[in-house]
Coordinates of C-alpha atoms in Angstrom, one line a residue:
Chain A
M940 CA -209.9 -15.1 186.1
T941 CA -209.3 -11.6 185.0
T942 CA -206.0 -10.3 183.6
H943 CA -203.8 -8.5 186.0
I944 CA -201.8 -5.6 185.0
D945 CA -199.2 -4.3 187.3
V946 CA -200.1 -0.6 187.8
Q947 CA -199.3 -0.3 191.4
P948 CA -197.8 3.0 192.6
G949 CA -194.2 2.7 193.7
I950 CA -193.2 -0.1 191.5
A951 CA -192.1 2.3 188.8
L952 CA -189.6 3.8 191.3
Q953 CA -187.7 0.6 191.5
R954 CA -184.9 -0.4 189.4
P955 CA -186.2 -2.6 186.6
G956 CA -185.4 -6.3 187.3
A957 CA -185.0 -5.7 191.0
R958 CA -186.8 -8.1 193.2
R959 CA -190.1 -6.7 194.4
P960 CA -190.8 -7.1 198.1
P961 CA -193.4 -9.8 198.8
Q962 CA -196.8 -8.3 199.0
R963 CA -200.0 -9.5 200.4
R964 CA -201.8 -9.5 197.1
D965 CA -201.6 -13.2 196.2
G966 CA -201.9 -14.4 199.8
R967 CA -205.2 -16.2 199.5
L968 CA -204.5 -17.6 196.1
A969 CA -201.1 -18.9 197.3
L970 CA -202.9 -20.7 200.0
V971 CA -205.1 -22.5 197.5
F972 CA -202.0 -23.6 195.5
L973 CA -200.1 -24.6 198.7
A974 CA -202.9 -26.3 200.5
P975 CA -202.6 -29.8 199.0
A976 CA -198.8 -29.9 199.5
L977 CA -199.2 -28.6 203.1
F978 CA -201.9 -31.1 203.9
F979 CA -199.7 -34.1 203.1
Y980 CA -196.5 -32.5 204.3
I981 CA -197.8 -31.4 207.7
G982 CA -200.2 -34.3 208.2
F983 CA -197.7 -37.1 207.4
L984 CA -194.2 -35.7 207.8
I985 CA -194.2 -32.7 210.2
I986 CA -196.6 -34.2 212.7
P987 CA -194.6 -37.5 213.0
L988 CA -191.4 -35.3 213.3
I989 CA -192.9 -33.3 216.2
G990 CA -194.4 -36.6 217.6
T991 CA -190.9 -38.2 217.6
L992 CA -189.6 -35.2 219.5
F993 CA -192.5 -35.3 222.0
L994 CA -192.3 -39.1 222.6
S995 CA -188.6 -38.8 223.3
F996 CA -189.6 -36.9 226.6
T997 CA -191.9 -39.7 227.7
D998 CA -191.5 -43.3 229.0
W999 CA -194.3 -44.6 226.8
E1000 CA -194.4 -48.3 226.0
G1001 CA -196.6 -47.7 223.0
F1002 CA -199.8 -49.3 224.1
T1003 CA -202.5 -46.9 225.4
F1004 CA -202.1 -43.2 225.9
D1005 CA -203.1 -43.1 229.6
Q1006 CA -199.8 -44.9 230.3
L1007 CA -197.9 -42.1 228.7
R1008 CA -195.9 -40.1 231.3
M1009 CA -193.7 -37.2 230.7
T1010 CA -190.2 -37.9 232.1
G1011 CA -188.3 -34.9 230.9
L1012 CA -184.7 -35.7 229.9
D1013 CA -184.6 -39.2 231.5
N1014 CA -184.3 -40.9 228.1
Y1015 CA -181.3 -38.7 227.2
R1016 CA -179.7 -39.4 230.6
Q1017 CA -180.3 -43.1 230.0
M1018 CA -178.2 -42.9 226.8
A1019 CA -175.1 -41.9 228.7
G1020 CA -175.0 -45.3 230.4
D1021 CA -176.1 -47.3 227.4
D1022 CA -173.1 -49.1 226.0
V1023 CA -174.9 -50.2 222.9
F1024 CA -175.9 -46.6 222.2
W1025 CA -172.3 -45.5 222.2
A1026 CA -171.2 -48.5 220.2
A1027 CA -173.9 -47.5 217.7
V1028 CA -172.6 -43.9 217.6
R1029 CA -169.1 -45.2 217.0
H1030 CA -170.3 -47.6 214.2
N1031 CA -172.2 -44.7 212.6
L1032 CA -169.0 -42.6 212.6
I1033 CA -166.9 -45.4 211.2
L1034 CA -169.4 -46.1 208.5
V1035 CA -169.7 -42.4 207.5
V1036 CA -165.9 -41.9 207.3
A1037 CA -165.0 -45.2 205.7
A1038 CA -167.8 -45.3 203.2
A1039 CA -167.5 -41.6 202.3
V1040 CA -163.7 -41.8 201.8
L1041 CA -164.0 -45.0 199.8
K1042 CA -166.9 -43.7 197.7
T1043 CA -165.2 -40.4 197.0
V1044 CA -161.8 -41.9 196.1
I1045 CA -163.2 -44.6 193.8
A1046 CA -165.7 -42.2 192.2
L1047 CA -162.9 -39.6 191.6
A1048 CA -160.5 -42.2 190.1
L1049 CA -163.1 -43.6 187.8
A1050 CA -164.4 -40.2 186.8
I1051 CA -160.9 -39.1 185.8
I1052 CA -160.3 -42.3 183.9
L1053 CA -163.6 -42.0 182.0
D1054 CA -162.9 -38.3 181.3
N1055 CA -159.8 -39.3 179.2
N1056 CA -161.5 -40.2 176.0
V1057 CA -161.8 -43.8 177.0
R1058 CA -163.7 -46.0 174.5
F1059 CA -167.0 -47.4 175.8
A1060 CA -167.1 -44.7 178.5
R1061 CA -170.8 -44.5 178.3
F1062 CA -171.2 -48.3 178.6
F1063 CA -169.0 -48.3 181.8
Q1064 CA -170.9 -45.4 183.2
T1065 CA -174.2 -47.1 182.6
V1066 CA -172.9 -50.3 184.4
Y1067 CA -171.4 -48.4 187.4
L1068 CA -174.6 -46.5 188.0
M1069 CA -176.8 -49.6 187.8
P1070 CA -176.6 -50.8 191.5
A1071 CA -178.2 -47.5 192.6
V1072 CA -181.5 -48.6 191.0
V1073 CA -181.4 -52.0 192.7
S1074 CA -183.3 -51.8 196.0
L1075 CA -181.4 -52.0 199.2
V1076 CA -183.5 -55.0 200.3
V1077 CA -182.6 -56.9 197.1
T1078 CA -179.0 -55.8 197.5
G1079 CA -179.0 -56.9 201.1
V1080 CA -180.5 -60.3 200.4
V1081 CA -178.2 -60.9 197.4
F1082 CA -175.1 -60.1 199.3
S1083 CA -176.3 -62.1 202.3
L1084 CA -176.6 -65.2 200.0
A1085 CA -173.4 -64.5 198.1
L1086 CA -171.4 -64.1 201.4
S1087 CA -172.9 -67.0 203.2
P1088 CA -170.0 -69.2 204.4
T1089 CA -171.8 -72.4 203.7
L1090 CA -173.5 -71.7 200.4
G1091 CA -172.3 -68.4 199.0
F1092 CA -170.0 -67.9 196.0
V1093 CA -167.6 -65.4 197.6
N1094 CA -165.6 -67.8 199.6
P1095 CA -165.2 -70.4 196.8
L1096 CA -164.2 -67.6 194.5
L1097 CA -161.5 -66.5 196.8
D1098 CA -160.3 -70.1 197.1
A1099 CA -160.2 -70.4 193.3
I1100 CA -158.0 -67.3 192.9
G1101 CA -155.6 -68.3 195.6
L1102 CA -156.8 -66.0 198.3
S1103 CA -158.0 -68.7 200.7
S1104 CA -156.6 -66.8 203.6
L1105 CA -159.3 -64.2 203.2
T1106 CA -162.2 -66.6 203.3
G1107 CA -164.4 -66.4 206.4
D1108 CA -167.8 -65.8 207.8
W1109 CA -168.3 -62.3 206.4
L1110 CA -171.4 -61.3 208.3
G1111 CA -171.2 -63.6 211.3
D1112 CA -167.8 -62.6 212.5
T1113 CA -167.8 -59.6 214.8
G1114 CA -164.6 -58.2 213.3
R1115 CA -165.7 -58.5 209.7
A1116 CA -169.3 -57.6 209.7
L1117 CA -169.0 -53.8 209.8
P1118 CA -166.3 -53.7 207.0
T1119 CA -168.5 -56.0 204.9
I1120 CA -171.4 -53.5 205.3
V1121 CA -169.1 -50.7 204.3
V1122 CA -168.3 -52.6 201.1
V1123 CA -171.9 -53.2 200.3
E1124 CA -172.7 -49.5 200.9
V1125 CA -169.9 -48.5 198.5
W1126 CA -171.0 -51.0 195.9
H1127 CA -174.5 -49.6 195.9
T1128 CA -173.8 -45.9 195.2
F1129 CA -170.2 -45.2 194.1
G1130 CA -171.6 -44.8 190.5
L1131 CA -173.9 -42.0 191.6
H1132 CA -171.0 -40.0 193.0
M1133 CA -168.9 -40.8 189.9
T1134 CA -171.6 -39.4 187.8
I1135 CA -171.7 -36.1 189.7
L1136 CA -167.9 -35.8 189.4
I1137 CA -168.0 -36.5 185.7
A1138 CA -170.5 -33.6 185.3
S1139 CA -168.2 -31.4 187.3
L1140 CA -165.2 -32.4 185.2
A1141 CA -167.1 -31.5 182.1
G1142 CA -167.7 -28.1 183.6
I1143 CA -164.0 -27.2 183.8
P1144 CA -163.2 -24.8 180.9
G1145 CA -161.3 -26.7 178.2
E1146 CA -159.0 -23.7 177.4
L1147 CA -157.4 -23.9 180.9
R1148 CA -156.4 -27.5 180.4
E1149 CA -155.5 -26.9 176.8
S1150 CA -153.1 -24.1 177.7
A1151 CA -151.5 -26.2 180.4
R1152 CA -150.9 -28.9 177.9
V1153 CA -149.4 -26.4 175.4
D1154 CA -147.1 -25.2 178.2
G1155 CA -145.8 -28.8 178.3
A1156 CA -147.6 -30.1 181.4
T1157 CA -147.7 -33.8 181.8
T1158 CA -151.1 -35.5 182.4
W1159 CA -150.2 -35.9 186.0
Q1160 CA -149.3 -32.2 186.3
E1161 CA -152.4 -31.2 184.5
Y1162 CA -154.5 -33.0 187.0
R1163 CA -152.4 -32.2 190.0
H1164 CA -152.3 -28.4 189.4
I1165 CA -155.4 -27.6 187.4
V1166 CA -158.1 -30.2 187.4
I1167 CA -158.1 -31.3 191.1
P1168 CA -157.9 -27.8 192.5
M1169 CA -160.8 -26.7 190.3
L1170 CA -162.7 -29.8 191.3
R1171 CA -162.2 -29.4 195.0
P1172 CA -165.6 -27.9 195.8
A1173 CA -167.4 -30.7 193.8
I1174 CA -165.3 -33.3 195.7
G1175 CA -166.4 -31.7 198.9
V1176 CA -170.0 -31.9 197.9
V1177 CA -169.6 -35.6 196.9
F1178 CA -167.8 -36.4 200.1
L1179 CA -170.6 -34.9 202.3
L1180 CA -173.4 -36.4 200.2
A1181 CA -171.7 -39.8 200.5
G1182 CA -171.3 -39.3 204.2
I1183 CA -175.0 -38.3 204.8
E1184 CA -176.1 -41.2 202.7
S1185 CA -174.1 -43.6 204.8
F1186 CA -175.2 -41.9 208.0
K1187 CA -178.8 -42.6 207.1
I1188 CA -178.1 -46.3 206.7
F1189 CA -180.9 -48.6 207.9
A1190 CA -182.3 -51.1 205.3
T1191 CA -178.9 -52.6 204.5
I1192 CA -178.1 -53.4 208.1
Y1193 CA -181.6 -54.4 209.0
V1194 CA -181.7 -56.9 206.1
M1195 CA -178.2 -58.3 206.4
T1196 CA -177.4 -58.4 210.1
R1197 CA -180.1 -56.8 212.2
G1198 CA -177.3 -55.0 214.0
G1199 CA -175.5 -58.2 215.0
P1200 CA -173.5 -60.3 215.6
S1201 CA -173.6 -59.1 219.3
H1202 CA -174.2 -55.5 218.2
A1203 CA -171.1 -55.4 216.0
T1204 CA -173.1 -53.6 213.2
E1205 CA -175.5 -51.7 215.5
V1206 CA -176.1 -48.1 214.4
L1207 CA -178.4 -45.4 215.7
S1208 CA -181.3 -46.3 213.3
T1209 CA -181.3 -50.0 214.1
W1210 CA -180.9 -49.5 217.8
G1211 CA -183.7 -46.9 218.0
F1212 CA -185.9 -49.2 215.8
F1213 CA -185.2 -52.2 218.1
Q1214 CA -186.0 -50.2 221.2
A1215 CA -189.2 -48.8 219.9
F1216 CA -190.6 -51.9 218.2
S1217 CA -189.1 -55.0 219.8
A1218 CA -188.4 -53.8 223.3
N1219 CA -191.5 -51.6 223.6
N1220 CA -189.4 -48.6 224.7
V1221 CA -191.1 -46.2 222.4
G1222 CA -189.9 -43.2 224.5
Y1223 CA -186.2 -44.3 224.5
G1224 CA -186.3 -45.4 220.9
S1225 CA -187.7 -42.0 219.9
A1226 CA -184.9 -40.3 221.9
I1227 CA -182.3 -42.2 219.9
M1228 CA -184.1 -41.2 216.6
V1229 CA -184.0 -37.6 217.8
V1230 CA -180.2 -37.8 218.2
L1231 CA -180.1 -39.3 214.7
L1232 CA -182.3 -36.5 213.3
L1233 CA -180.1 -33.8 214.9
L1234 CA -176.9 -35.3 213.5
T1235 CA -178.4 -35.7 210.1
F1236 CA -179.7 -32.2 210.2
A1237 CA -176.2 -30.8 211.1
L1238 CA -174.6 -32.8 208.3
S1239 CA -177.2 -31.5 205.8
V1240 CA -176.6 -27.9 206.8
L1241 CA -172.9 -28.4 206.2
Q1242 CA -173.7 -29.9 202.8
V1243 CA -176.0 -27.1 201.8
R1244 CA -173.3 -24.6 202.7
S1245 CA -170.5 -26.4 200.9
N1246 CA -172.8 -26.8 197.9
R1247 CA -173.5 -23.0 197.9
R1248 CA -169.7 -22.4 198.0
A1249 CA -169.2 -24.8 195.1
Q1250 CA -171.8 -23.0 193.1
N1251 CA -170.2 -19.6 193.9
D1252 CA -166.9 -20.9 192.8
L1253 CA -168.3 -22.0 189.5
A1254 CA -170.0 -18.7 188.9
Chain B
M364 CA -154.2 -51.5 182.0
T365 CA -156.9 -48.8 182.1
Y366 CA -159.3 -51.2 180.5
A367 CA -158.4 -53.9 182.9
V368 CA -159.3 -51.7 185.9
L369 CA -162.6 -50.5 184.2
A370 CA -163.6 -54.1 183.3
L371 CA -162.8 -55.4 186.8
V372 CA -164.9 -52.7 188.4
A373 CA -167.7 -53.4 185.9
L374 CA -167.5 -57.1 186.7
T375 CA -167.7 -56.4 190.4
T376 CA -170.6 -54.1 189.9
I377 CA -172.6 -56.3 187.5
F378 CA -171.8 -59.8 188.7
P379 CA -173.9 -60.0 191.9
V380 CA -176.9 -58.8 189.9
L381 CA -176.2 -61.1 187.0
W382 CA -175.7 -64.0 189.4
M383 CA -179.0 -63.4 191.0
L384 CA -180.8 -63.2 187.6
Y385 CA -179.3 -66.4 186.2
S386 CA -179.7 -68.3 189.4
S387 CA -183.4 -67.6 189.3
I388 CA -183.8 -69.9 186.4
K389 CA -181.8 -72.7 188.0
P390 CA -183.5 -75.4 190.2
T391 CA -182.6 -75.2 193.8
Q392 CA -180.6 -78.4 193.8
D393 CA -178.5 -77.1 190.9
I394 CA -177.8 -73.9 192.8
L395 CA -176.7 -75.9 195.8
R396 CA -174.5 -78.2 193.7
D397 CA -172.6 -75.3 192.1
V398 CA -173.5 -71.7 193.0
F399 CA -171.4 -70.4 190.2
A400 CA -172.4 -72.4 187.1
P401 CA -174.6 -70.6 184.6
P402 CA -177.9 -72.4 184.0
T403 CA -177.8 -75.2 181.4
T404 CA -181.6 -75.2 180.8
L405 CA -184.4 -72.7 181.2
Y406 CA -186.2 -73.6 184.3
F407 CA -189.2 -71.6 185.4
G408 CA -190.2 -73.6 188.4
N409 CA -188.9 -71.0 190.8
F410 CA -191.2 -68.4 189.2
D411 CA -194.1 -70.7 189.3
A412 CA -193.5 -71.2 193.0
V413 CA -193.6 -67.5 193.9
L414 CA -195.8 -66.2 191.1
Q415 CA -199.1 -66.1 193.1
D416 CA -197.6 -64.1 196.0
M417 CA -195.4 -61.9 193.8
L418 CA -198.4 -60.9 191.6
I419 CA -200.2 -59.6 194.6
W420 CA -197.1 -57.8 195.9
V421 CA -196.2 -56.3 192.5
K422 CA -199.9 -55.2 192.1
N423 CA -199.6 -53.5 195.5
S424 CA -196.3 -51.9 194.7
V425 CA -197.6 -50.6 191.3
L426 CA -200.7 -49.2 193.1
V427 CA -198.8 -47.5 195.9
T428 CA -196.0 -46.2 193.6
G429 CA -198.4 -45.0 190.9
I430 CA -200.8 -43.1 193.2
S431 CA -198.0 -41.7 195.5
L432 CA -196.1 -40.5 192.4
A433 CA -199.3 -38.8 191.0
I434 CA -199.9 -37.1 194.4
I435 CA -196.3 -35.9 194.7
L436 CA -196.2 -34.5 191.1
V437 CA -199.5 -32.6 191.5
V438 CA -198.9 -31.1 194.9
S439 CA -195.3 -30.2 194.0
A440 CA -196.3 -28.5 190.8
L441 CA -199.0 -26.5 192.5
A442 CA -196.8 -25.5 195.5
A443 CA -193.9 -24.7 193.2
Y444 CA -196.2 -22.4 191.2
A445 CA -197.1 -20.5 194.4
F446 CA -193.4 -20.2 195.4
S447 CA -192.2 -19.2 192.0
Q448 CA -195.0 -17.0 190.6
L449 CA -197.1 -15.6 193.5
R450 CA -196.2 -13.0 196.0
F451 CA -197.2 -13.5 199.6
R452 CA -195.8 -12.7 203.0
G453 CA -193.4 -15.3 204.5
R454 CA -192.8 -16.9 201.1
E455 CA -189.1 -17.8 201.5
L456 CA -189.6 -18.8 205.1
L457 CA -192.3 -21.2 204.1
F458 CA -190.2 -22.5 201.3
V459 CA -187.4 -23.4 203.7
F460 CA -189.9 -25.1 206.0
M461 CA -191.1 -27.2 203.0
L462 CA -187.5 -28.3 202.5
V463 CA -187.0 -29.8 206.0
G464 CA -188.2 -33.1 204.5
L465 CA -185.0 -33.3 202.5
M466 CA -182.9 -33.5 205.6
V467 CA -185.0 -36.1 207.4
P468 CA -184.4 -39.9 207.2
A469 CA -187.7 -41.7 206.9
H470 CA -186.8 -44.4 209.5
A471 CA -186.5 -41.7 212.2
L472 CA -190.2 -40.8 211.7
V473 CA -191.6 -44.2 211.5
V474 CA -192.2 -44.8 215.2
A475 CA -194.3 -41.7 215.8
G476 CA -195.7 -42.0 212.3
F477 CA -197.1 -45.5 213.0
K478 CA -198.7 -44.3 216.3
W479 CA -200.1 -41.3 214.4
I480 CA -201.8 -43.3 211.7
S481 CA -203.4 -45.6 214.4
V482 CA -204.7 -42.4 216.1
L483 CA -206.2 -41.4 212.7
G484 CA -207.7 -44.8 212.4
I485 CA -206.1 -45.6 209.0
G486 CA -203.6 -48.2 208.1
G487 CA -202.3 -50.5 205.3
I488 CA -201.9 -49.2 201.8
L489 CA -204.0 -46.0 202.3
A490 CA -201.7 -44.9 205.2
L491 CA -198.7 -45.7 203.1
I492 CA -199.9 -43.6 200.1
L493 CA -200.9 -40.6 202.3
T494 CA -197.4 -40.8 204.0
Y495 CA -195.5 -40.8 200.7
G496 CA -197.6 -37.8 199.7
G497 CA -195.8 -35.9 202.4
W498 CA -192.4 -36.4 200.8
S499 CA -192.8 -33.6 198.2
S500 CA -189.8 -31.5 199.3
F501 CA -187.6 -32.7 196.4
G502 CA -190.3 -32.2 193.9
I503 CA -191.1 -28.7 195.1
L504 CA -187.4 -27.7 195.0
V505 CA -186.8 -29.1 191.5
M506 CA -190.0 -27.7 190.0
R507 CA -189.5 -24.3 191.5
S508 CA -186.0 -24.0 190.1
F509 CA -187.4 -24.8 186.7
F510 CA -190.3 -22.4 187.0
D511 CA -188.0 -19.6 188.2
A512 CA -185.9 -20.1 185.1
V513 CA -188.7 -19.4 182.7
P514 CA -188.3 -15.8 181.4
K515 CA -190.7 -13.3 182.9
E516 CA -191.7 -12.0 179.5
I517 CA -193.2 -15.3 178.5
I518 CA -195.4 -15.3 181.6
E519 CA -196.3 -11.7 181.2
A520 CA -197.3 -12.3 177.6
A521 CA -199.6 -15.2 178.5
R522 CA -201.1 -13.0 181.2
M523 CA -201.8 -10.2 178.7
D524 CA -203.6 -12.7 176.6
G525 CA -205.9 -13.3 179.5
A526 CA -204.5 -16.6 180.7
S527 CA -205.5 -17.6 184.2
H528 CA -203.0 -18.9 186.8
W529 CA -204.2 -22.4 186.1
K530 CA -203.6 -22.0 182.4
I531 CA -200.1 -20.4 182.9
L532 CA -199.2 -23.4 185.1
T533 CA -200.5 -26.1 182.8
R534 CA -199.9 -24.6 179.4
V535 CA -196.8 -22.5 179.9
L536 CA -194.7 -23.6 182.8
L537 CA -195.2 -27.4 183.0
P538 CA -194.4 -28.0 179.3
L539 CA -191.2 -26.0 179.8
A540 CA -190.4 -27.9 183.0
R541 CA -190.5 -31.3 181.4
P542 CA -187.0 -32.3 182.3
G543 CA -187.6 -31.3 185.9
I544 CA -190.8 -33.4 185.9
A545 CA -188.8 -36.3 184.5
T546 CA -186.2 -36.0 187.2
V547 CA -188.8 -35.9 190.0
T548 CA -190.6 -38.8 188.4
I549 CA -187.6 -41.0 188.2
F550 CA -186.3 -40.4 191.7
T551 CA -189.7 -40.6 193.3
F552 CA -190.5 -43.8 191.5
L553 CA -187.2 -45.4 192.6
W554 CA -187.6 -44.2 196.1
V555 CA -191.2 -45.3 196.6
W556 CA -190.8 -48.6 194.7
N557 CA -187.7 -49.5 196.7
D558 CA -188.7 -48.1 200.0
F559 CA -188.4 -50.5 202.9
V560 CA -189.0 -48.9 206.2
Y561 CA -192.6 -47.6 205.9
P562 CA -194.1 -50.7 204.5
L563 CA -192.2 -52.8 207.0
V564 CA -193.9 -51.0 209.8
Y565 CA -197.3 -49.8 208.3
L566 CA -198.3 -53.0 206.5
Q567 CA -199.6 -55.7 208.8
R568 CA -201.5 -58.1 206.5
T569 CA -199.8 -60.4 204.0
E570 CA -202.1 -59.4 201.2
D571 CA -201.1 -55.7 201.6
L572 CA -197.3 -56.2 201.3
T573 CA -195.2 -54.4 198.7
V574 CA -192.4 -56.1 196.8
P575 CA -189.4 -55.4 199.2
I576 CA -191.3 -56.6 202.3
G577 CA -192.7 -59.5 200.4
I578 CA -189.2 -60.6 199.6
L579 CA -188.3 -60.5 203.3
S580 CA -191.5 -62.2 204.5
F581 CA -190.9 -64.9 201.9
Q582 CA -187.5 -65.5 203.4
S583 CA -188.7 -65.8 207.0
R584 CA -191.8 -67.9 206.0
Q585 CA -190.0 -70.5 203.9
G586 CA -186.5 -70.5 205.3
V587 CA -183.9 -69.9 202.6
Q588 CA -185.2 -71.7 199.5
W589 CA -182.6 -70.6 197.1
G590 CA -184.4 -71.0 193.8
P591 CA -187.7 -69.3 194.7
Q592 CA -185.9 -66.6 196.7
M593 CA -183.8 -65.8 193.6
A594 CA -187.0 -65.5 191.6
T595 CA -188.5 -63.0 194.0
L596 CA -185.3 -60.9 193.7
A597 CA -185.2 -61.1 190.0
I598 CA -188.8 -59.9 189.6
A599 CA -188.2 -57.1 192.1
T600 CA -185.1 -56.0 190.2
I601 CA -186.2 -56.3 186.6
I602 CA -188.8 -53.5 186.8
P603 CA -186.5 -50.7 188.1
L604 CA -183.7 -52.0 185.9
V605 CA -185.7 -51.8 182.7
A606 CA -186.9 -48.4 183.8
Y607 CA -183.3 -47.3 184.3
L608 CA -182.1 -48.6 180.9
I609 CA -185.0 -46.8 179.2
A610 CA -184.6 -43.5 181.0
R611 CA -180.8 -43.7 181.5
R612 CA -180.2 -40.2 180.0
Q613 CA -182.8 -38.5 182.1
F614 CA -181.6 -40.4 185.2
V615 CA -178.0 -39.2 184.6
R616 CA -179.2 -35.6 184.0
G617 CA -181.3 -35.8 187.1
I618 CA -178.3 -36.7 189.2
M619 CA -176.3 -33.9 187.8
Q620 CA -179.1 -31.4 188.4
G621 CA -179.5 -32.7 191.9
A622 CA -175.9 -32.2 192.7
V623 CA -175.7 -28.7 191.3
K624 CA -179.0 -27.4 192.7
G625 CA -179.4 -29.6 195.8

């Protein structure tokens, strides 16, 4: 390839360092560099995405394509009368709010504690982050075994420390199953969010906190009036990230309860999956997945915005 | 007081994993007699019982994760180069289009995806690898931000010396983007290694299964046999756990980058 030298007319008129408008010059070359990524991305992500959308307007049962009929918005109308669908939406919301609040609060508390020159801070951080690398399937099976009312260790442990009143069938009881899932969710990723907050805490200028201390602020006042307000954008980011993560829940529930008992832990992803694969309602299952996609998309846009705001605040 | 809280949280975090690891070297009847008690002897019978199956599943997981990771790294680096260094019409729009993958949960695509690979006439491990190849949005985002951060003068200088685009990418940009490559590698490795929903749907034959699905199939095939089940969990966990302990610093840095740039 030959050396390029920018000698195009007009460039010199621009302020140095200003962004030059995209020109056609590299078009063909760009295509060569982009082609492999586009091949996989369009072939195996975008086409299934469009396919999901398309199938949601059909009543296909998933066998042969000649049975595929377009039914317009029928699947979406069907949702209105589907009690399990609404229960799933409700459970998704409960999960998002409960898990996001718990993760954020625990992550913030631990980040602040570890920020205060605690000994072994790195050790604790390493330990707290560890569950995030354990797969959700392993997490789900381990907790299913540990929580089992006949064989698990959780109930005997509660008995041993005098909390017998709390023992029970953690995953088999309709009232307990969803809160149990929330706890497992929190266990799995609170360390990730704590790590983000520790990074943000480290980004707060030391002089600000120093001067507050010199002015006689107590630790509580220092956090209340300086650290927390400056951390607010980061807390927002973590809260939304945690929420999106919990909204996307699938493996944990699939492994631990399959949405049961009697739909007590059913969420959009498990219900859509069941409809498409077990009940052969590929059309209806796809429509549920589309609702899930739209809601995830909306949450992600919110997150990108708040992230941008957080960055602007830092700048 | 502070340390009591920290230690209690640490114990809650670590105990379920520890329990699983030490139970894997207890015979099933010992686990049933006392689920808590640490092992008194080293017993490898559980591993013997699952070794044959696990070896196949680990081999599949290594194969799928290794090839998928290689594909994602290569296509992300090439695409990031185009977005960062080349000028073409619709660049930023295409970039946003490439990031849609960041906002999509995999399990929402798996129904149509499965029908699509049947239409294409592919299946099993090949379909799985091709599909993971599509999840390059994160890689493109991270690598582009690293390429963008390289001072223009360095690239201009290389160009003056007659370096081709390929040389600029491989000799100048990629070495400077090493932390970014590490971040993409770690997160892609963990995601593919631990992924559950694609192999659950795409893999039909027992000899194709990856580790997470193998664990589940083992459960349904044998009922809950505690000892052997614990051994499958231990094998599945030790690999990412060791990777984490080795690359801990990169992992932490990756999370921080992800949060700031995301």
